[in-house]
């Protein structure tokens, strides 16, 4: 349950902050700063992996769009890379490629 998770997390935090290992103490402080997000993750089990992947594709589009003069052209590249467009409708040979 959520209450059990919070109890366990509190116990871990106490142990970690009383550790003599600086990396463990640093990790505990990071968890404390993001406490609400950690608890929310436990409740929803949703992470931002999909958004990170999408961001990676957009960054690739950004590098491909270098030299284009307008934001509109950059936006078109992003749509082409992320839109999962079916080009076989306009070019039946596209499926063969």
Tab-separated table of N, CA and C in Angstrom:
chain	number	residue	atom	x	y	z
A	1	UNK	N	0.836	-1.191	0.000
A	1	UNK	CA	0.000	0.000	0.000
A	1	UNK	C	0.878	1.250	0.000
A	2	UNK	N	0.234	2.366	-0.257
A	2	UNK	CA	0.971	3.633	-0.280
A	2	UNK	C	1.552	3.961	1.092
A	3	UNK	N	0.776	3.707	2.139
A	3	UNK	CA	1.272	3.994	3.497
A	3	UNK	C	2.494	3.146	3.833
A	4	UNK	N	2.462	1.878	3.433
A	4	UNK	CA	3.617	0.998	3.681
A	4	UNK	C	4.839	1.490	2.911
A	5	UNK	N	4.608	1.938	1.678
A	5	UNK	CA	5.714	2.448	0.873
A	5	UNK	C	6.339	3.675	1.529
A	6	UNK	N	5.500	4.596	1.993
A	6	UNK	CA	6.010	5.813	2.635
A	6	UNK	C	6.766	5.463	3.916
A	7	UNK	N	6.243	4.506	4.689
A	7	UNK	CA	6.939	4.067	5.903
A	7	UNK	C	8.304	3.491	5.547
A	8	UNK	N	8.339	2.627	4.539
A	8	UNK	CA	9.607	2.035	4.110
A	8	UNK	C	10.567	3.119	3.619
A	9	UNK	N	10.052	4.063	2.850
A	9	UNK	CA	10.890	5.136	2.312
A	9	UNK	C	11.456	5.997	3.438
A	10	UNK	N	10.635	6.278	4.446
A	10	UNK	CA	11.117	7.036	5.608
A	10	UNK	C	12.230	6.290	6.337
A	11	UNK	N	12.038	4.982	6.516
A	11	UNK	CA	13.076	4.176	7.184
A	11	UNK	C	14.358	4.173	6.362
A	12	UNK	N	14.226	4.013	5.036
A	12	UNK	CA	15.413	4.022	4.178
A	12	UNK	C	16.105	5.380	4.253
A	13	UNK	N	15.323	6.444	4.222
A	13	UNK	CA	15.892	7.790	4.277
A	13	UNK	C	16.666	7.989	5.578
A	14	UNK	N	16.093	7.536	6.681
A	14	UNK	CA	16.780	7.664	7.968
A	14	UNK	C	18.105	6.897	7.931
A	15	UNK	N	18.042	5.646	7.449
A	15	UNK	CA	19.263	4.832	7.368
A	15	UNK	C	20.300	5.516	6.473
A	16	UNK	N	19.848	5.989	5.315
A	16	UNK	CA	20.776	6.573	4.342
A	16	UNK	C	21.422	7.850	4.874
A	17	UNK	N	20.643	8.683	5.553
A	17	UNK	CA	21.208	9.939	6.053
A	17	UNK	C	22.123	9.722	7.252
A	18	UNK	N	22.043	8.569	7.880
A	18	UNK	CA	22.931	8.250	8.995
A	18	UNK	C	24.078	7.339	8.554
A	19	UNK	N	24.162	7.117	7.279
A	19	UNK	CA	25.260	6.332	6.719
A	19	UNK	C	26.535	7.168	6.756
A	20	UNK	N	27.653	6.494	6.721
A	20	UNK	CA	28.925	7.219	6.658
A	20	UNK	C	29.434	7.310	5.219
A	21	UNK	N	28.616	6.864	4.296
A	21	UNK	CA	29.007	6.885	2.884
A	21	UNK	C	28.412	8.124	2.217
A	22	UNK	N	29.262	9.018	1.796
A	22	UNK	CA	28.811	10.289	1.223
A	22	UNK	C	27.896	10.105	0.004
A	23	UNK	N	28.182	9.152	-0.918
A	23	UNK	CA	27.268	8.979	-2.061
A	23	UNK	C	25.856	8.556	-1.629
A	24	UNK	N	25.747	7.764	-0.564
A	24	UNK	CA	24.432	7.345	-0.064
A	24	UNK	C	23.695	8.539	0.537
A	25	UNK	N	24.410	9.352	1.292
A	25	UNK	CA	23.811	10.554	1.884
A	25	UNK	C	23.336	11.496	0.779
A	26	UNK	N	24.158	11.644	-0.250
A	26	UNK	CA	23.795	12.511	-1.380
A	26	UNK	C	22.546	11.976	-2.091
A	27	UNK	N	22.481	10.652	-2.287
A	27	UNK	CA	21.306	10.046	-2.928
A	27	UNK	C	20.057	10.269	-2.079
A	28	UNK	N	20.204	10.149	-0.759
A	28	UNK	CA	19.064	10.362	0.138
A	28	UNK	C	18.553	11.798	0.041
A	29	UNK	N	19.475	12.735	-0.033
A	29	UNK	CA	19.065	14.138	-0.152
A	29	UNK	C	18.346	14.389	-1.477
A	30	UNK	N	18.789	13.705	-2.528
A	30	UNK	CA	18.120	13.820	-3.825
A	30	UNK	C	16.699	13.269	-3.735
A	31	UNK	N	16.553	12.109	-3.094
A	31	UNK	CA	15.221	11.523	-2.920
A	31	UNK	C	14.333	12.471	-2.119
A	32	UNK	N	14.887	13.074	-1.076
A	32	UNK	CA	14.110	14.004	-0.243
A	32	UNK	C	13.629	15.209	-1.059
A	33	UNK	N	14.493	15.721	-1.941
A	33	UNK	CA	14.096	16.861	-2.784
A	33	UNK	C	12.961	16.486	-3.739
A	34	UNK	N	12.918	15.214	-4.113
A	34	UNK	CA	11.911	14.751	-5.078
A	34	UNK	C	10.892	13.820	-4.414
A	35	UNK	N	10.713	13.977	-3.128
A	35	UNK	CA	9.880	13.070	-2.332
A	35	UNK	C	8.486	12.890	-2.932
A	36	UNK	N	7.812	13.988	-3.233
A	36	UNK	CA	6.445	13.895	-3.770
A	36	UNK	C	6.416	13.141	-5.095
A	37	UNK	N	7.412	13.371	-5.932
A	37	UNK	CA	7.483	12.663	-7.211
A	37	UNK	C	7.722	11.176	-7.035
A	38	UNK	N	8.539	10.799	-6.053
A	38	UNK	CA	8.804	9.378	-5.784
A	38	UNK	C	7.523	8.700	-5.313
A	39	UNK	N	6.805	9.352	-4.409
A	39	UNK	CA	5.542	8.788	-3.917
A	39	UNK	C	4.525	8.714	-5.053
A	40	UNK	N	4.474	9.734	-5.885
A	40	UNK	CA	3.546	9.725	-7.021
A	40	UNK	C	3.885	8.596	-7.985
A	41	UNK	N	5.186	8.347	-8.194
A	41	UNK	CA	5.575	7.229	-9.056
A	41	UNK	C	5.048	5.926	-8.480
A	42	UNK	N	5.157	5.745	-7.170
A	42	UNK	CA	4.677	4.507	-6.558
A	42	UNK	C	3.179	4.335	-6.810
A	43	UNK	N	2.437	5.430	-6.729
A	43	UNK	CA	0.986	5.343	-6.921
A	43	UNK	C	0.630	5.076	-8.379
A	44	UNK	N	1.334	5.698	-9.307
A	44	UNK	CA	0.934	5.612	-10.717
A	44	UNK	C	1.768	4.639	-11.545
A	45	UNK	N	2.998	4.381	-11.123
A	45	UNK	CA	3.954	3.533	-11.860
A	45	UNK	C	4.237	4.088	-13.257
A	46	UNK	N	4.025	5.384	-13.421
A	46	UNK	CA	4.291	6.034	-14.704
A	46	UNK	C	5.609	6.787	-14.584
A	47	UNK	N	6.451	6.654	-15.604
A	47	UNK	CA	7.687	7.438	-15.609
A	47	UNK	C	7.740	8.263	-16.889
A	48	UNK	N	8.802	8.996	-17.062
A	48	UNK	CA	8.880	9.891	-18.214
A	48	UNK	C	9.731	9.303	-19.338
A	49	UNK	N	9.873	7.992	-19.380
A	49	UNK	CA	10.676	7.351	-20.417
A	49	UNK	C	10.196	7.664	-21.825
A	50	UNK	N	8.892	7.669	-22.018
A	50	UNK	CA	8.341	7.961	-23.347
A	50	UNK	C	8.683	9.391	-23.749
A	51	UNK	N	8.546	10.316	-22.810
A	51	UNK	CA	8.883	11.711	-23.121
A	51	UNK	C	10.365	11.872	-23.403
A	52	UNK	N	11.206	11.145	-22.667
A	52	UNK	CA	12.652	11.217	-22.914
A	52	UNK	C	12.974	10.698	-24.312
A	53	UNK	N	12.312	9.614	-24.717
A	53	UNK	CA	12.522	9.080	-26.057
A	53	UNK	C	12.073	10.056	-27.131
A	54	UNK	N	10.925	10.676	-26.904
A	54	UNK	CA	10.429	11.671	-27.854
A	54	UNK	C	11.374	12.862	-27.920
A	55	UNK	N	11.881	13.276	-26.779
A	55	UNK	CA	12.837	14.386	-26.755
A	55	UNK	C	14.091	14.034	-27.554
A	56	UNK	N	14.520	12.786	-27.464
A	56	UNK	CA	15.690	12.347	-28.224
A	56	UNK	C	15.441	12.483	-29.727
A	57	UNK	N	14.248	12.090	-30.158
A	57	UNK	CA	13.901	12.208	-31.578
A	57	UNK	C	13.855	13.681	-31.992
A	58	UNK	N	13.306	14.519	-31.130
A	58	UNK	CA	13.222	15.951	-31.446
A	58	UNK	C	14.617	16.570	-31.510
A	59	UNK	N	15.515	16.136	-30.622
A	59	UNK	CA	16.890	16.647	-30.670
A	59	UNK	C	17.571	16.214	-31.969
A	60	UNK	N	17.278	14.984	-32.434
A	60	UNK	CA	17.822	14.531	-33.718
A	60	UNK	C	17.268	15.396	-34.849
A	61	UNK	N	15.978	15.722	-34.763
A	61	UNK	CA	15.374	16.596	-35.776
A	61	UNK	C	16.037	17.960	-35.755
A	62	UNK	N	16.350	18.426	-34.567
A	62	UNK	CA	17.002	19.730	-34.429
A	62	UNK	C	18.349	19.728	-35.136
A	63	UNK	N	19.098	18.640	-34.980
A	63	UNK	CA	20.403	18.592	-35.646
A	63	UNK	C	20.241	18.468	-37.163
A	64	UNK	N	19.195	17.756	-37.606
A	64	UNK	CA	18.947	17.645	-39.045
A	64	UNK	C	18.456	18.965	-39.628
A	65	UNK	N	17.798	19.770	-38.813
A	65	UNK	CA	17.209	21.017	-39.301
A	65	UNK	C	18.197	22.173	-39.317
A	66	UNK	N	19.422	21.948	-38.902
A	66	UNK	CA	20.405	23.039	-38.927
A	66	UNK	C	20.534	23.552	-40.364
A	67	UNK	N	20.542	24.828	-40.494
A	67	UNK	CA	20.651	25.412	-41.821
A	67	UNK	C	19.314	25.842	-42.391
A	68	UNK	N	18.225	25.285	-41.855
A	68	UNK	CA	16.923	25.772	-42.295
A	68	UNK	C	16.715	27.164	-41.732
A	69	UNK	N	16.079	27.985	-42.502
A	69	UNK	CA	16.000	29.393	-42.126
A	69	UNK	C	14.835	29.732	-41.193
A	70	UNK	N	13.842	28.861	-41.117
A	70	UNK	CA	12.666	29.221	-40.315
A	70	UNK	C	12.317	28.119	-39.321
A	71	UNK	N	11.614	28.510	-38.279
A	71	UNK	CA	11.119	27.547	-37.303
A	71	UNK	C	10.106	26.612	-37.951
A	72	UNK	N	9.378	27.118	-38.941
A	72	UNK	CA	8.385	26.300	-39.636
A	72	UNK	C	9.042	25.054	-40.236
A	73	UNK	N	10.211	25.223	-40.838
A	73	UNK	CA	10.903	24.076	-41.431
A	73	UNK	C	11.349	23.086	-40.355
A	74	UNK	N	11.807	23.586	-39.222
A	74	UNK	CA	12.194	22.729	-38.098
A	74	UNK	C	10.979	21.940	-37.616
A	75	UNK	N	9.847	22.626	-37.510
A	75	UNK	CA	8.621	21.979	-37.054
A	75	UNK	C	8.206	20.868	-38.023
A	76	UNK	N	8.371	21.099	-39.310
A	76	UNK	CA	8.027	20.086	-40.312
A	76	UNK	C	8.899	18.846	-40.138
A	77	UNK	N	10.193	19.041	-39.903
A	77	UNK	CA	11.096	17.905	-39.678
A	77	UNK	C	10.654	17.114	-38.450
A	78	UNK	N	10.292	17.813	-37.372
A	78	UNK	CA	9.827	17.129	-36.157
A	78	UNK	C	8.589	16.301	-36.468
A	79	UNK	N	7.629	16.873	-37.195
A	79	UNK	CA	6.427	16.126	-37.552
A	79	UNK	C	6.760	14.904	-38.407
A	80	UNK	N	7.672	15.067	-39.350
A	80	UNK	CA	8.039	13.939	-40.208
A	80	UNK	C	8.671	12.801	-39.408
A	81	UNK	N	9.487	13.150	-38.426
A	81	UNK	CA	10.171	12.116	-37.653
A	81	UNK	C	9.297	11.491	-36.572
A	82	UNK	N	8.363	12.239	-36.030
A	82	UNK	CA	7.574	11.725	-34.909
A	82	UNK	C	6.146	11.354	-35.285
A	83	UNK	N	5.721	11.693	-36.484
A	83	UNK	CA	4.325	11.529	-36.852
A	83	UNK	C	3.900	10.138	-37.254
A	84	UNK	N	4.835	9.213	-37.458
A	84	UNK	CA	4.513	7.856	-37.914
A	84	UNK	C	3.584	7.913	-39.126
A	85	UNK	N	3.997	8.692	-40.096
A	85	UNK	CA	3.198	8.888	-41.295
A	85	UNK	C	3.305	7.680	-42.219
A	86	UNK	N	2.223	7.363	-42.895
A	86	UNK	CA	2.189	6.250	-43.837
A	86	UNK	C	2.372	6.812	-45.245
A	87	UNK	N	3.609	6.774	-45.732
A	87	UNK	CA	3.914	7.323	-47.049
A	87	UNK	C	3.506	6.392	-48.181
A	88	UNK	N	3.071	5.174	-47.848
A	88	UNK	CA	2.658	4.250	-48.903
A	88	UNK	C	1.384	4.734	-49.597
A	89	UNK	N	0.653	5.627	-48.977
A	89	UNK	CA	-0.556	6.168	-49.608
A	89	UNK	C	-0.217	7.045	-50.806
A	90	UNK	N	0.911	7.740	-50.752
A	90	UNK	CA	1.306	8.603	-51.862
A	90	UNK	C	2.363	7.950	-52.739
A	91	UNK	N	3.014	6.931	-52.229
A	91	UNK	CA	4.029	6.219	-52.990
A	91	UNK	C	3.934	4.734	-52.644
A	92	UNK	N	3.190	3.957	-53.448
A	92	UNK	CA	2.992	2.533	-53.144
A	92	UNK	C	4.304	1.751	-53.021
A	93	UNK	N	5.372	2.220	-53.667
A	93	UNK	CA	6.657	1.522	-53.583
A	93	UNK	C	7.344	1.754	-52.237
A	94	UNK	N	6.820	2.656	-51.419
A	94	UNK	CA	7.441	2.985	-50.135
A	94	UNK	C	7.540	1.759	-49.231
A	95	UNK	N	6.561	0.847	-49.333
A	95	UNK	CA	6.581	-0.368	-48.502
A	95	UNK	C	7.777	-1.247	-48.843
A	96	UNK	N	8.265	-1.153	-50.063
A	96	UNK	CA	9.395	-1.974	-50.495
A	96	UNK	C	10.714	-1.426	-49.974
A	97	UNK	N	10.731	-0.176	-49.585
A	97	UNK	CA	11.980	0.464	-49.161
A	97	UNK	C	12.316	0.056	-47.749
